[in-house]
PDB file of C-alpha atoms in Angstrom:
ATOM      1  CA  UNK A   1      26.629 106.049  16.241  1.00 39.00           C
ATOM      2  CA  UNK A   2      28.214 109.358  15.144  1.00 42.00           C
ATOM      3  CA  UNK A   3      31.906 109.638  15.447  1.00 50.00           C
ATOM      4  CA  UNK A   4      34.309 112.593  15.237  1.00 54.00           C
ATOM      5  CA  UNK A   5      37.725 111.801  14.032  1.00 56.00           C
ATOM      6  CA  UNK A   6      40.738 114.121  14.130  1.00 58.00           C
ATOM      7  CA  UNK A   7      43.852 113.834  11.783  1.00 57.00           C
ATOM      8  CA  UNK A   8      47.007 115.862  12.246  1.00 58.00           C
ATOM      9  CA  UNK A   9      49.744 116.321   9.663  1.00 55.00           C
ATOM     10  CA  UNK A  10      52.844 118.539   9.750  1.00 56.00           C
ATOM     11  CA  UNK A  11      56.017 118.943   7.937  1.00 60.00           C
ATOM     12  CA  UNK A  12      59.145 121.019   7.538  1.00 55.00           C
ATOM     13  CA  UNK A  13      59.690 122.988   4.416  1.00 60.00           C
ATOM     14  CA  UNK A  14      62.976 121.804   2.905  1.00 61.00           C
ATOM     15  CA  UNK A  15      64.358 121.802  -0.582  1.00 56.00           C
ATOM     16  CA  UNK A  16      66.454 118.576  -0.185  1.00 59.00           C
ATOM     17  CA  UNK A  17      66.833 115.608   2.105  1.00 59.00           C
ATOM     18  CA  UNK A  18      69.539 117.423   4.129  1.00 61.00           C
ATOM     19  CA  UNK A  19      66.830 119.734   5.569  1.00 57.00           C
ATOM     20  CA  UNK A  20      68.148 122.787   3.714  1.00 60.00           C
ATOM     21  CA  UNK A  21      65.444 125.453   4.092  1.00 58.00           C
ATOM     22  CA  UNK A  22      63.480 126.204   0.916  1.00 58.00           C
ATOM     23  CA  UNK A  23      63.030 129.659  -0.447  1.00 59.00           C
ATOM     24  CA  UNK A  24      59.350 130.622  -0.605  1.00 59.00           C
ATOM     25  CA  UNK A  25      57.949 127.270  -1.682  1.00 77.00           C
ATOM     26  CA  UNK A  26      54.390 126.640  -2.985  1.00 84.00           C
ATOM     27  CA  UNK A  27      52.429 124.302  -0.737  1.00 86.00           C
ATOM     28  CA  UNK A  28      48.960 122.824  -1.403  1.00 87.00           C
ATOM     29  CA  UNK A  29      46.867 121.529   1.446  1.00 89.00           C
ATOM     30  CA  UNK A  30      44.238 118.885   0.271  1.00 88.00           C
ATOM     31  CA  UNK A  31      41.479 116.999   2.044  1.00 88.00           C
ATOM     32  CA  UNK A  32      39.589 114.420   0.044  1.00 87.00           C
ATOM     33  CA  UNK A  33      37.622 111.267   0.600  1.00 85.00           C
ATOM     34  CA  UNK A  34      34.210 109.743   0.702  1.00 85.00           C
ATOM     35  CA  UNK A  35      33.477 110.561   4.463  1.00 81.00           C
ATOM     36  CA  UNK A  36      29.971 112.000   5.076  1.00 79.00           C
ATOM     37  CA  UNK A  37      29.387 115.028   7.216  1.00 78.00           C
ATOM     38  CA  UNK A  38      31.484 118.102   7.389  1.00 83.00           C
ATOM     39  CA  UNK A  39      35.001 118.915   8.663  1.00 85.00           C
ATOM     40  CA  UNK A  40      36.806 121.658  10.413  1.00 87.00           C
ATOM     41  CA  UNK A  41      40.467 122.279   9.660  1.00 89.00           C
ATOM     42  CA  UNK A  42      43.395 124.324  10.818  1.00 90.00           C
ATOM     43  CA  UNK A  43      46.427 125.079   8.649  1.00 92.00           C
ATOM     44  CA  UNK A  44      49.453 127.301   8.564  1.00 91.00           C
ATOM     45  CA  UNK A  45      49.166 130.331   6.279  1.00 93.00           C
ATOM     46  CA  UNK A  46      51.766 131.850   3.998  1.00 92.00           C
ATOM     47  CA  UNK A  47      52.955 134.088   6.881  1.00 93.00           C
ATOM     48  CA  UNK A  48      53.131 131.291   9.358  1.00 91.00           C
ATOM     49  CA  UNK A  49      50.054 132.035  11.331  1.00 94.00           C
ATOM     50  CA  UNK A  50      47.121 129.683  11.844  1.00 93.00           C
ATOM     51  CA  UNK A  51      43.793 129.832   9.883  1.00 95.00           C
ATOM     52  CA  UNK A  52      40.590 127.875  10.398  1.00 94.00           C
ATOM     53  CA  UNK A  53      38.095 126.305   7.993  1.00 93.00           C
ATOM     54  CA  UNK A  54      34.723 125.691   9.650  1.00 92.00           C
ATOM     55  CA  UNK A  55      32.012 123.157   8.441  1.00 88.00           C
ATOM     56  CA  UNK A  56      33.469 122.541   5.052  1.00 89.00           C
ATOM     57  CA  UNK A  57      32.611 119.711   2.646  1.00 88.00           C
ATOM     58  CA  UNK A  58      34.924 117.375   0.760  1.00 88.00           C
ATOM     59  CA  UNK A  59      36.918 117.875  -1.297  1.00 92.00           C
ATOM     60  CA  UNK A  60      38.810 120.904  -0.118  1.00 92.00           C
ATOM     61  CA  UNK A  61      42.170 122.451  -1.013  1.00 94.00           C
ATOM     62  CA  UNK A  62      44.149 125.583  -0.465  1.00 94.00           C
ATOM     63  CA  UNK A  63      47.379 126.629  -2.145  1.00 92.00           C
ATOM     64  CA  UNK A  64      49.855 129.104  -0.654  1.00 91.00           C
ATOM     65  CA  UNK A  65      53.275 130.527  -1.308  1.00 90.00           C
ATOM     66  CA  UNK A  66      55.117 130.214   1.952  1.00 86.00           C
ATOM     67  CA  UNK A  67      57.099 133.349   2.965  1.00 87.00           C
ATOM     68  CA  UNK A  68      60.766 133.180   3.662  1.00 82.00           C
ATOM     69  CA  UNK A  69      61.375 132.252   7.373  1.00 81.00           C
ATOM     70  CA  UNK A  70      58.337 129.979   7.747  1.00 82.00           C
ATOM     71  CA  UNK A  71      59.851 126.544   8.299  1.00 78.00           C
ATOM     72  CA  UNK A  72      56.888 124.392   9.246  1.00 80.00           C
ATOM     73  CA  UNK A  73      53.455 123.737   7.711  1.00 84.00           C
ATOM     74  CA  UNK A  74      50.586 122.028   9.462  1.00 86.00           C
ATOM     75  CA  UNK A  75      47.170 120.594   8.519  1.00 87.00           C
ATOM     76  CA  UNK A  76      44.780 119.484  11.259  1.00 85.00           C
ATOM     77  CA  UNK A  77      41.384 118.056  10.047  1.00 83.00           C
ATOM     78  CA  UNK A  78      38.421 116.986  12.240  1.00 81.00           C
ATOM     79  CA  UNK A  79      35.530 115.138  10.520  1.00 79.00           C
ATOM     80  CA  UNK A  80      32.235 115.818  12.248  1.00 77.00           C
ATOM     81  CA  UNK A  81      29.680 113.022  11.864  1.00 72.00           C
ATOM     82  CA  UNK A  82      32.049 110.487  10.428  1.00 67.00           C
ATOM     83  CA  UNK A  83      30.535 107.177   9.180  1.00 71.00           C
ATOM     84  CA  UNK A  84      32.406 103.840   9.834  1.00 75.00           C
ATOM     85  CA  UNK A  85      34.064 102.489   6.704  1.00 80.00           C
ATOM     86  CA  UNK A  86      34.312 105.973   4.969  1.00 78.00           C
ATOM     87  CA  UNK A  87      37.669 107.499   4.312  1.00 79.00           C
ATOM     88  CA  UNK A  88      39.381 110.816   4.488  1.00 81.00           C
ATOM     89  CA  UNK A  89      42.803 111.646   2.981  1.00 81.00           C
ATOM     90  CA  UNK A  90      44.709 114.747   3.972  1.00 82.00           C
ATOM     91  CA  UNK A  91      47.873 115.771   2.173  1.00 83.00           C
ATOM     92  CA  UNK A  92      50.503 118.567   2.316  1.00 82.00           C
ATOM     93  CA  UNK A  93      51.991 118.742  -1.228  1.00 80.00           C
ATOM     94  CA  UNK A  94      54.942 120.684  -2.402  1.00 75.00           C
ATOM     95  CA  UNK A  95      54.044 122.379  -5.660  1.00 62.00           C
ATOM     96  CA  UNK A  96      56.829 123.176  -8.220  1.00 51.00           C
TER      97      UNK A  96
END
């Protein structure tokens, strides 16, 4: 049986635990794992708009410098043709 699985991740861009907005942080989106098939993803760009990745393979990553005023980042990944017992890991990482 072929399954499609969707994973959603989002976060606010802060420079401390008090939710103080960060000034133009670097953000890296990563999708890794041993899942078979391909995936589609949507992520927030440096300017705060959405962008799509269509029929990509694992692993995948994208690094951006978020522009001032953008307060939220998002990564949505949908695996197409997922096989049971395989894994996918999606991360939004702050890069110093």
